[in-house]
Short mmCIF file of C-alpha atoms in Angstrom, two decimals:
data_model
loop_
_atom_site.label_atom_id
_atom_site.label_comp_id
_atom_site.label_asym_id
_atom_site.label_seq_id
_atom_site.Cartn_x
_atom_site.Cartn_y
_atom_site.Cartn_z
CA GLY A 1 94.25 97.44 113.69
CA GLN A 2 93.68 93.79 114.47
CA GLN A 3 96.49 91.93 116.27
CA LEU A 4 96.80 88.43 117.57
CA ASN A 5 97.24 87.67 121.28
CA GLN A 6 100.83 86.58 121.89
CA SER A 7 102.34 85.53 125.20
CA PRO A 8 104.49 86.00 127.09
CA GLN A 9 105.13 89.70 126.38
CA SER A 10 108.78 89.33 127.36
CA MET A 11 111.24 86.70 128.58
CA PHE A 12 114.60 87.09 130.32
CA ILE A 13 116.49 83.78 130.37
CA GLN A 14 119.90 82.26 130.80
CA GLU A 15 121.83 80.90 127.84
CA GLY A 16 121.10 77.22 127.33
CA GLU A 17 117.49 77.39 128.54
CA ASP A 18 114.56 76.41 126.43
CA VAL A 19 111.90 78.97 125.48
CA SER A 20 108.22 78.64 124.62
CA MET A 21 105.81 81.27 123.35
CA ASN A 22 102.35 81.06 121.87
CA CYS A 23 99.80 82.95 119.89
CA THR A 24 96.02 82.79 119.84
CA SER A 25 93.33 84.20 117.60
CA SER A 26 89.62 84.49 117.52
CA SER A 27 89.78 83.85 113.73
CA ILE A 28 90.84 80.84 111.77
CA PHE A 29 93.95 81.08 109.66
CA ASN A 30 95.19 78.89 106.82
CA THR A 31 98.83 79.73 107.38
CA TRP A 32 100.76 80.56 110.55
CA LEU A 33 104.14 82.23 110.36
CA TRP A 34 106.82 83.04 112.94
CA TYR A 35 109.15 86.05 112.35
CA LYS A 36 112.08 87.45 114.30
CA GLN A 37 112.84 91.12 114.30
CA GLU A 38 116.08 92.78 115.52
CA PRO A 39 116.39 96.45 116.35
CA GLY A 40 116.16 98.71 113.28
CA GLU A 41 115.40 95.89 110.89
CA GLY A 42 112.37 94.32 109.27
CA PRO A 43 110.86 90.97 110.39
CA VAL A 44 112.67 87.90 109.08
CA LEU A 45 110.79 84.64 108.52
CA LEU A 46 111.75 81.75 110.77
CA ILE A 47 109.08 79.09 110.23
CA ALA A 48 105.95 78.72 108.13
CA LEU A 49 103.09 76.32 108.91
CA TYR A 50 100.47 75.37 106.35
CA LYS A 51 98.33 72.59 107.77
CA ALA A 52 96.40 72.29 111.04
CA GLY A 53 98.33 70.05 113.40
CA GLU A 54 101.60 70.49 111.48
CA LEU A 55 104.81 70.44 113.54
CA THR A 56 107.79 71.94 111.83
CA SER A 57 111.44 72.40 112.89
CA ASN A 58 114.14 74.76 111.73
CA GLY A 59 117.34 73.97 113.62
CA ARG A 60 116.68 74.70 117.30
CA LEU A 61 113.27 76.12 116.53
CA THR A 62 110.04 74.09 116.50
CA ALA A 63 106.56 75.44 115.78
CA GLN A 64 103.16 73.89 115.63
CA PHE A 65 99.95 74.87 113.84
CA GLY A 66 97.06 74.31 116.29
CA ILE A 67 94.35 71.80 115.43
CA THR A 68 91.64 74.42 115.82
CA ARG A 69 93.62 76.68 113.35
CA LYS A 70 93.29 79.48 115.91
CA ASP A 71 96.65 79.09 117.65
CA SER A 72 100.33 78.29 117.25
CA PHE A 73 103.34 77.94 119.47
CA LEU A 74 107.11 78.35 118.96
CA ASN A 75 109.78 76.62 120.95
CA ILE A 76 113.48 77.51 120.99
CA SER A 77 115.75 74.92 122.50
CA ALA A 78 119.18 75.59 124.06
CA SER A 79 118.99 79.35 123.62
CA ILE A 80 122.07 81.34 122.67
CA PRO A 81 122.81 85.10 122.90
CA SER A 82 122.07 85.68 119.18
CA ASP A 83 118.49 84.52 119.81
CA VAL A 84 117.85 87.92 121.28
CA GLY A 85 115.13 89.87 119.51
CA ILE A 86 111.36 90.24 119.21
CA TYR A 87 109.47 87.22 117.93
CA PHE A 88 106.15 87.73 116.14
CA CYS A 89 103.52 85.25 115.18
CA ALA A 90 101.42 86.09 112.11
CA GLY A 91 98.36 84.59 110.54
CA LEU A 92 97.31 84.52 106.92
CA GLY A 93 93.61 83.68 106.15
CA GLY A 94 91.71 82.56 103.18
CA ALA A 95 89.26 85.45 103.23
CA THR A 96 92.00 88.06 103.20
CA ASN A 97 95.45 88.37 101.65
CA LYS A 98 96.84 90.41 104.46
CA LEU A 99 99.12 89.10 107.22
CA ILE A 100 97.87 89.79 110.77
CA PHE A 101 100.62 90.06 113.40
CA GLY A 102 100.79 89.17 117.04
CA THR A 103 101.82 91.64 119.73
CA GLY A 104 105.30 90.20 119.92
CA THR A 105 107.54 88.47 122.51
CA LEU A 106 110.76 90.16 123.52
CA LEU A 107 113.47 87.65 124.25
CA ALA A 108 116.62 88.51 126.19
CA VAL A 109 119.30 85.88 126.72
CA GLN A 110 121.94 86.32 129.41
CA PRO A 111 125.31 84.72 128.46
CA ASP B 1 117.90 90.02 93.46
CA THR B 2 118.79 90.77 97.04
CA GLY B 3 115.30 90.96 98.51
CA VAL B 4 112.94 93.83 99.29
CA SER B 5 114.67 97.24 99.28
CA GLN B 6 113.38 100.35 101.02
CA ASN B 7 114.57 103.94 100.83
CA PRO B 8 115.35 106.03 102.69
CA ARG B 9 116.10 103.99 105.83
CA HIS B 10 115.66 106.98 108.07
CA LYS B 11 113.79 110.27 107.59
CA ILE B 12 113.51 113.12 110.07
CA THR B 13 111.05 115.82 109.12
CA LYS B 14 109.21 118.75 110.65
CA ARG B 15 105.49 118.55 111.29
CA GLY B 16 103.53 119.63 108.25
CA GLN B 17 106.07 118.51 105.70
CA ASN B 18 105.43 115.87 103.06
CA VAL B 19 107.52 112.67 102.92
CA THR B 20 107.75 109.88 100.42
CA PHE B 21 109.13 106.37 100.87
CA ARG B 22 110.04 103.99 98.12
CA CYS B 23 109.90 100.17 98.03
CA ASP B 24 111.45 97.87 95.46
CA PRO B 25 109.99 94.35 95.89
CA ILE B 26 111.53 91.02 94.88
CA SER B 27 111.29 91.13 91.14
CA GLU B 28 109.03 88.12 90.48
CA HIS B 29 106.59 89.03 93.23
CA ASN B 30 103.15 90.29 92.24
CA ARG B 31 101.92 91.46 95.62
CA LEU B 32 103.36 94.39 97.53
CA TYR B 33 102.33 95.38 101.04
CA TRP B 34 102.81 98.40 103.30
CA TYR B 35 102.75 98.04 107.08
CA ARG B 36 103.31 100.51 109.87
CA GLN B 37 105.01 99.55 113.14
CA THR B 38 105.15 101.73 116.26
CA LEU B 39 107.40 101.03 119.26
CA GLY B 40 106.37 97.96 121.19
CA GLN B 41 103.78 96.85 118.68
CA GLY B 42 103.59 94.36 115.86
CA PRO B 43 103.36 95.58 112.27
CA GLU B 44 99.91 96.81 111.29
CA PHE B 45 98.54 96.44 107.76
CA LEU B 46 98.12 99.65 105.76
CA THR B 47 97.49 98.57 102.17
CA TYR B 48 98.46 96.14 99.45
CA PHE B 49 98.74 95.89 95.69
CA GLN B 50 98.32 93.01 93.26
CA ASN B 51 100.46 94.17 90.37
CA GLU B 52 99.48 97.82 89.85
CA ALA B 53 96.00 97.53 91.44
CA GLN B 54 95.52 98.70 95.00
CA LEU B 55 93.17 96.03 96.35
CA GLU B 56 92.73 96.85 100.03
CA LYS B 57 93.30 99.79 102.29
CA SER B 58 93.19 99.83 106.10
CA ARG B 59 91.21 102.39 108.07
CA LEU B 60 94.65 103.38 109.45
CA LEU B 61 95.41 104.85 106.05
CA SER B 62 94.00 108.40 106.43
CA ASP B 63 93.47 110.70 103.46
CA ARG B 64 96.93 112.18 104.10
CA PHE B 65 98.44 108.88 103.03
CA SER B 66 98.64 107.72 99.44
CA ALA B 67 100.38 104.67 97.97
CA GLU B 68 101.04 103.98 94.33
CA ARG B 69 102.47 101.16 92.27
CA PRO B 70 102.24 102.61 88.82
CA LYS B 71 103.95 99.91 86.75
CA GLY B 72 103.39 97.01 89.04
CA SER B 73 107.04 97.02 90.18
CA PHE B 74 108.24 99.55 92.78
CA SER B 75 105.85 101.37 95.06
CA THR B 76 105.80 104.69 96.86
CA LEU B 77 104.07 105.68 100.05
CA GLU B 78 103.54 109.38 100.52
CA ILE B 79 102.42 111.12 103.70
CA GLN B 80 101.26 114.69 103.35
CA ARG B 81 101.19 117.29 106.12
CA THR B 82 102.99 114.95 108.51
CA GLU B 83 101.91 114.84 112.19
CA GLN B 84 103.89 113.66 115.18
CA GLY B 85 101.64 110.61 115.36
CA ASP B 86 102.94 109.51 112.00
CA SER B 87 106.33 108.73 113.57
CA ALA B 88 106.83 105.00 113.05
CA MET B 89 108.69 102.39 111.06
CA TYR B 90 107.09 101.90 107.67
CA LEU B 91 107.65 98.38 106.38
CA CYS B 92 107.23 97.09 102.85
CA ALA B 93 106.81 93.41 101.98
CA SER B 94 106.22 91.40 98.86
CA SER B 95 104.88 87.94 97.98
CA LEU B 96 104.34 85.84 94.88
CA GLY B 97 100.61 86.44 95.21
CA LEU B 98 98.97 83.29 93.94
CA ALA B 99 95.24 82.75 94.16
CA TRP B 100 94.17 81.25 97.50
CA ARG B 101 93.63 77.66 96.31
CA ALA B 102 96.87 77.64 94.34
CA SER B 103 98.80 78.80 97.35
CA LEU B 104 97.42 76.31 99.89
CA PHE B 105 100.13 74.35 101.72
CA SER B 106 102.89 76.32 100.04
CA GLY B 107 105.01 79.35 100.70
CA ALA B 108 103.62 81.27 97.68
CA ASN B 109 101.89 83.94 99.75
CA VAL B 110 104.47 84.24 102.53
CA LEU B 111 105.58 87.83 102.90
CA THR B 112 109.22 88.83 102.67
CA PHE B 113 109.89 92.18 104.41
CA GLY B 114 112.30 94.98 103.73
CA ALA B 115 114.43 96.60 106.45
CA GLY B 116 111.91 99.43 106.84
CA SER B 117 111.95 103.20 106.69
CA ARG B 118 111.96 104.94 110.05
CA LEU B 119 110.11 108.22 110.12
CA THR B 120 110.54 110.78 112.90
CA VAL B 121 108.26 113.85 112.86
CA LEU B 122 109.47 116.65 115.08
#
């Protein structure tokens, strides 16, 4: 199935560091979403973006909807051990009602 | 309402057996989705319902797979004659399901996921 290109594939960082990950697509989306998934659980929504160029924050998380509508990034500032998990971007388009997911970024935080 | 509920959480079965998973969506949500996730991959779309109507099916959904949502509330996903390649996490999600223009710039069509049903085929 179709998946979005997400990078990096994995990150191993020290507690307190900032993190940045991004997602690109060959298709335009009307909505970009960022989810976090922990082992054995379903994805949990972190941030939703609805307009091209929109910059949205949720606590230490900041995400932006790219101007071209084909990309998005997520930043996590001052990482803590509970940030550990897999982060997925996902796009929702006008022509389809299905959410297309990225390949995921595994984040490991060393205390 | 505590969110999207999936049962069973784990299922181990022998190759060739049939399995069925159930999903109870958020009560006011019209749309219900099934996704499959294998290790190291993002969730992949299988199918979705708008109320009781199944509106789209992925090519990933072989003829051994069938999904139903008979009364527009809960849904079941059945896999017949399971194969080892069917081993995966099966995720259910739901959303309000407004028409595209009505949902623009809002969270109406954002998917809320359940905890998933992990299938292991021996």
